[in-house]
Structures are given as structure tokens and as C-alpha cells.
CSV table of C-alpha atoms in Angstrom, one decimal:
chain,number,residue,atom,x,y,z
T,1,MET,CA,42.6,18.7,162.4
T,2,THR,CA,39.9,20.2,164.6
T,3,TYR,CA,36.5,18.7,165.0
T,4,ASP,CA,34.9,21.4,162.8
T,5,ASP,CA,37.7,21.0,160.2
T,6,PHE,CA,36.9,17.3,160.1
T,7,LYS,CA,33.2,17.8,159.6
T,8,THR,CA,33.8,20.3,156.8
T,9,TYR,CA,36.3,18.0,155.1
T,10,TYR,CA,34.1,14.9,155.5
T,11,THR,CA,31.0,16.8,154.2
T,12,ARG,CA,32.9,17.9,151.1
T,13,GLY,CA,34.0,14.3,150.5
T,14,LYS,CA,30.3,13.1,150.6
T,15,TRP,CA,29.1,15.9,148.4
T,16,ARG,CA,26.8,17.2,151.1
T,17,THR,CA,28.0,20.8,151.3
T,18,GLY,CA,24.9,23.0,151.9
T,19,ASP,CA,22.7,20.1,153.1
T,20,THR,CA,21.4,21.4,156.4
T,21,ASP,CA,19.9,18.1,157.4
T,22,TRP,CA,23.3,16.4,156.9
T,23,ASP,CA,25.0,19.2,159.0
T,24,THR,CA,22.6,18.6,161.8
T,25,ASP,CA,22.9,14.8,161.8
T,26,LEU,CA,26.6,14.4,161.1
T,27,PRO,CA,27.7,14.9,164.8
T,28,GLN,CA,25.4,12.0,165.8
T,29,LEU,CA,26.9,9.8,163.0
T,30,ILE,CA,30.3,10.6,164.4
T,31,ARG,CA,29.3,9.7,167.9
T,32,LYS,CA,27.9,6.4,166.7
T,33,ALA,CA,31.2,5.7,164.9
T,34,GLU,CA,33.2,6.5,168.0
T,35,SER,CA,31.0,4.2,170.1
T,36,ARG,CA,31.8,1.3,167.7
T,37,ILE,CA,35.5,2.1,167.7
T,38,SER,CA,35.5,2.3,171.5
T,39,ARG,CA,33.7,-1.0,171.9
T,40,ASP,CA,36.0,-2.8,169.4
T,41,LEU,CA,39.1,-1.4,171.0
T,42,ARG,CA,38.0,-2.6,174.5
T,43,ARG,CA,36.7,-5.9,173.3
T,44,GLN,CA,40.1,-6.7,171.6
T,45,ASP,CA,42.3,-5.0,174.3
T,46,ILE,CA,44.3,-3.5,171.5
T,47,MET,CA,47.7,-2.1,172.6
T,48,ALA,CA,49.8,0.6,170.9
T,49,ALA,CA,53.1,2.3,171.6
T,50,THR,CA,54.4,5.8,171.1
T,51,GLU,CA,57.4,8.0,171.8
T,52,ILE,CA,56.7,11.4,173.5
T,53,PRO,CA,59.4,14.1,173.4
T,54,VAL,CA,59.4,16.0,176.7
T,55,THR,CA,60.9,19.4,177.3
T,56,GLU,CA,59.7,19.7,180.9
T,57,PRO,CA,58.7,17.2,183.6
T,58,GLU,CA,55.0,17.4,182.7
T,59,PHE,CA,53.4,16.4,179.4
T,60,SER,CA,50.1,15.5,177.9
T,61,LEU,CA,49.0,12.0,176.9
T,62,PRO,CA,47.7,11.3,173.3
T,63,SER,CA,43.9,11.1,173.2
T,64,ASP,CA,43.9,7.4,172.3
T,65,VAL,CA,45.3,6.4,175.6
T,66,ARG,CA,42.8,4.3,177.6
T,67,GLU,CA,45.1,2.7,180.1
T,68,ILE,CA,48.9,2.9,180.5
T,69,ALA,CA,50.6,-0.5,180.4
T,70,SER,CA,54.2,0.7,180.9
T,71,ILE,CA,56.1,4.0,180.8
T,72,ARG,CA,59.9,4.6,180.8
T,73,LEU,CA,62.5,7.1,179.9
T,74,LYS,CA,64.3,6.2,176.7
T,75,GLY,CA,67.9,5.2,177.4
T,76,ASP,CA,67.3,5.1,181.2
T,77,GLN,CA,68.8,2.4,183.3
T,78,TYR,CA,65.4,1.6,184.8
T,79,PRO,CA,63.4,-0.8,182.5
T,80,GLN,CA,60.1,0.7,183.6
T,81,GLY,CA,59.0,3.7,185.6
T,82,GLN,CA,56.8,3.4,188.6
T,83,PHE,CA,53.5,5.2,189.1
T,84,LEU,CA,52.9,6.9,192.5
T,85,ASN,CA,50.0,8.7,194.1
T,86,LEU,CA,50.3,12.5,193.8
T,87,ASP,CA,51.3,13.1,197.5
T,88,LYS,CA,54.1,10.5,197.4
T,89,PHE,CA,55.2,11.8,194.0
T,90,ARG,CA,55.5,15.4,195.3
T,91,GLN,CA,57.7,14.2,198.2
T,92,ILE,CA,60.1,12.4,195.9
T,93,GLN,CA,60.0,15.3,193.4
T,94,GLN,CA,61.3,17.6,196.1
T,95,ASN,CA,64.2,15.2,196.8
T,96,SER,CA,64.9,15.0,193.1
T,97,GLN,CA,65.8,18.7,192.9
T,98,ASN,CA,69.1,17.8,194.6
T,99,GLU,CA,69.6,14.4,192.9
T,100,GLY,CA,67.9,14.9,189.5
T,101,SER,CA,70.1,12.4,187.7
T,102,TYR,CA,69.1,9.6,190.0
T,103,PHE,CA,65.4,10.3,190.2
T,104,LYS,CA,64.9,11.4,186.6
T,105,GLY,CA,62.3,9.2,184.9
T,106,LYS,CA,62.1,6.7,187.7
T,107,TYR,CA,58.7,7.8,189.1
T,108,PHE,CA,55.6,9.2,187.4
T,109,ALA,CA,52.2,10.4,188.5
T,110,GLN,CA,49.0,10.9,186.4
T,111,VAL,CA,46.7,13.8,186.8
T,112,GLY,CA,43.9,13.7,184.2
T,113,ASN,CA,45.5,13.5,180.8
T,114,LYS,CA,48.8,14.9,182.2
T,115,ILE,CA,51.8,12.9,183.3
T,116,LEU,CA,54.3,14.2,185.8
T,117,MET,CA,57.9,12.8,185.8
T,118,THR,CA,60.5,13.1,188.5
T,119,GLY,CA,63.8,14.8,187.8
T,120,THR,CA,64.9,17.8,185.8
T,121,VAL,CA,64.5,18.2,182.1
T,122,ASP,CA,66.7,20.3,179.8
T,123,ALA,CA,64.4,22.0,177.3
T,124,SER,CA,67.3,22.5,174.9
T,125,ALA,CA,67.9,18.8,174.8
T,126,PRO,CA,64.5,17.1,175.0
T,127,ASP,CA,64.1,13.6,176.6
T,128,THR,CA,61.9,10.9,175.1
T,129,VAL,CA,59.3,8.9,177.1
T,130,LEU,CA,58.4,5.5,175.7
T,131,LEU,CA,54.8,4.6,176.3
T,132,ASP,CA,52.9,1.3,175.9
T,133,TYR,CA,49.2,1.5,176.4
T,134,TYR,CA,45.7,0.1,175.8
T,135,MET,CA,43.9,2.1,173.2
T,136,GLY,CA,40.7,4.1,173.7
T,137,ILE,CA,39.2,7.1,172.1
T,138,GLU,CA,38.3,10.6,173.3
T,139,PRO,CA,35.2,12.1,171.6
T,140,TYR,CA,36.3,14.3,168.7
T,141,GLU,CA,33.8,17.0,169.8
T,142,ASN,CA,36.0,17.5,172.9
T,143,ASP,CA,38.7,18.9,170.6
T,144,PRO,CA,41.6,17.0,172.2
T,145,ALA,CA,45.1,18.3,171.6
T,146,ILE,CA,45.9,15.2,169.5
T,147,PRO,CA,42.7,13.9,168.1
T,148,PHE,CA,42.2,10.1,167.5
T,149,TYR,CA,41.7,11.0,163.8
T,150,ASP,CA,45.2,12.5,163.6
T,151,ILE,CA,46.7,9.3,164.9
T,152,HIS,CA,44.5,6.8,163.1
T,153,PRO,CA,42.9,8.7,160.2
T,154,ASP,CA,42.0,5.6,158.0
T,155,PHE,CA,40.5,3.7,160.8
T,156,TYR,CA,38.5,6.6,162.1
T,157,GLU,CA,37.1,7.6,158.7
T,158,ALA,CA,36.2,4.0,157.9
T,159,ALA,CA,34.1,3.9,161.0
T,160,VAL,CA,32.3,7.1,160.1
T,161,ASN,CA,31.8,5.7,156.5
T,162,ILE,CA,29.8,2.8,157.9
T,163,GLN,CA,27.4,5.1,159.7
T,164,SER,CA,27.1,7.4,156.6
T,165,TYR,CA,26.3,4.7,154.1
T,166,GLU,CA,23.3,3.7,156.3
T,167,TYR,CA,22.2,7.3,156.7
T,168,LEU,CA,22.6,8.0,153.0
T,169,LYS,CA,21.1,4.6,152.1
T,170,ASP,CA,24.1,3.9,149.9
T,171,TYR,CA,23.8,0.2,150.3
T,172,GLU,CA,25.9,-0.6,147.2
T,173,THR,CA,29.0,0.4,149.1
T,174,ALA,CA,28.1,-1.3,152.3
T,175,SER,CA,30.3,-4.3,151.9
T,176,ILE,CA,33.3,-2.1,150.8
T,177,TYR,CA,33.0,0.0,154.0
T,178,GLU,CA,32.5,-2.9,156.3
T,179,THR,CA,35.4,-4.8,154.8
T,180,THR,CA,37.7,-1.8,155.0
T,181,TYR,CA,36.9,-1.2,158.6
T,182,SER,CA,37.3,-4.9,159.5
T,183,GLY,CA,40.7,-5.1,157.7
T,184,LEU,CA,42.0,-2.0,159.5
T,185,LEU,CA,40.8,-3.4,162.8
T,186,GLU,CA,42.6,-6.7,162.2
T,187,ASP,CA,45.8,-4.7,161.4
T,188,MET,CA,45.5,-2.9,164.7
T,189,ILE,CA,44.9,-6.2,166.5
T,190,ARG,CA,48.0,-7.7,165.0
T,191,GLU,CA,50.1,-4.7,165.9
T,192,GLY,CA,48.7,-4.9,169.4
T,193,GLU,CA,49.5,-8.6,169.8
T,194,TYR,CA,53.1,-7.9,168.6
T,195,LYS,CA,53.4,-5.2,171.4
T,196,THR,CA,52.2,-7.8,173.9
T,197,HIS,CA,54.3,-10.7,172.6
T,198,PRO,CA,57.1,-9.3,170.4
T,199,ALA,CA,59.2,-11.8,168.5
T,200,GLY,CA,61.7,-13.5,170.7
T,201,GLN,CA,60.2,-12.2,173.9
T,202,ILE,CA,57.9,-15.1,174.9
T,203,ALA,CA,59.5,-17.0,177.7
T,204,SER,CA,60.1,-20.7,176.8
T,205,GLN,CA,62.3,-23.5,178.0
T,206,PRO,CA,65.0,-24.6,175.5
T,207,ALA,CA,64.7,-28.1,174.3
T,208,GLY,CA,66.7,-30.6,176.4
T,209,TYR,CA,67.1,-28.2,179.3
T,210,VAL,CA,65.9,-29.6,182.6
T,211,LEU,CA,65.4,-27.4,185.7
């Protein structure tokens, strides 16, 4: 959904179609909601994971990626890819033309919101990149290729609802909106903690075992 599509959809939902003041002020309400989302995501260091199908050795990151924690090619022998600066990456990429199977998915470089991967990719049989990352948010008005709303629609809309109830002075629904947002944030925190410490992955010494 584009930014303009979202504003139209949200305006209909609030029964504000034709309200010129609302049309003027809605972008600011959205910015305030995004500011709160960004602050909460950073404060909680919430992590997420995704699988990205790749048909060529260059692909775009989702718009909710703030910082990459790990990246790897699904099914590859290397547990985690290594990030290089662009010059070093280009050198290795040249070598990978001759030994694509060895270098494929072993090294990566980031240029803006694009990721470059060493090795050759068969477009007829896409590979899958597994990405763990800390969540952020790109402003909707930038019209990112994959908007934060498309990935987390309930959470995004809950944040905008909090700003709209204050704007519309709809205080009777205040507690409902705040509770909904807080609950969804807690869900994302729990999912992020699972990504950081998945069941059975926390290193511990078995009882009775002495080093």
C-alpha cells in the first residue's frame, strides 16, 4: 500500500473524507506515530527475522531494517556471511566469477538499502537469504518499496490511532488504543527475545559436569 493509499484508507476509516483540515494534519499525525514507533523499537532493541528470495546477487532490504545482526544463505555451509567494505567486496566478487560455488553467499556488502552478495545466482532457481536484524522504521512518506505498514499493519495503525484520538478528542477510546498498542509492542518484544535467545540455544553447563 502506498503512502497516499494509506492516508485515503485511514481517512475513510475515521469518517473524515472531505475534511480538509484532517487532510492537512494527517501527515503530521503519521510522523508523530512513526516517531513513537522508532523510539520504542530502539529502546527495546527489538529483533526480527525474514527470508528474502534473491534472483540476482543484489537485493533490497525491507524498510524495517535498522541494523543487520546476521545474514546467511539458506542451506549454505557457512553459518553466517561476512560483511566487507565495497572495495574488498569487489575484489572477491571478481574472483567469484571463476569459483562461484565457493564464494556464493560467503561475503556481503551494503550500499544504502541494497545488499550485494558474492557468487552467481540462477534467476530460474532463486536462492533465499536469511536475515536477522534490529527493527527500525522508514517514514511512510518516503514511499519505501516494502512499507513498514505492509510488514506490521496492526502495530502501525495502532500507533496512528493513538495520535488520532488526541487530535479528534475521542478520549473515550483512549485506553483501548493505548492498550492495543502496548499489547502489540509486548508481542514484538517477546518475538525479538526469542530471536536473541531461542529455546535450547542458551549456553549452559549440564548439572554435574565439571570442566
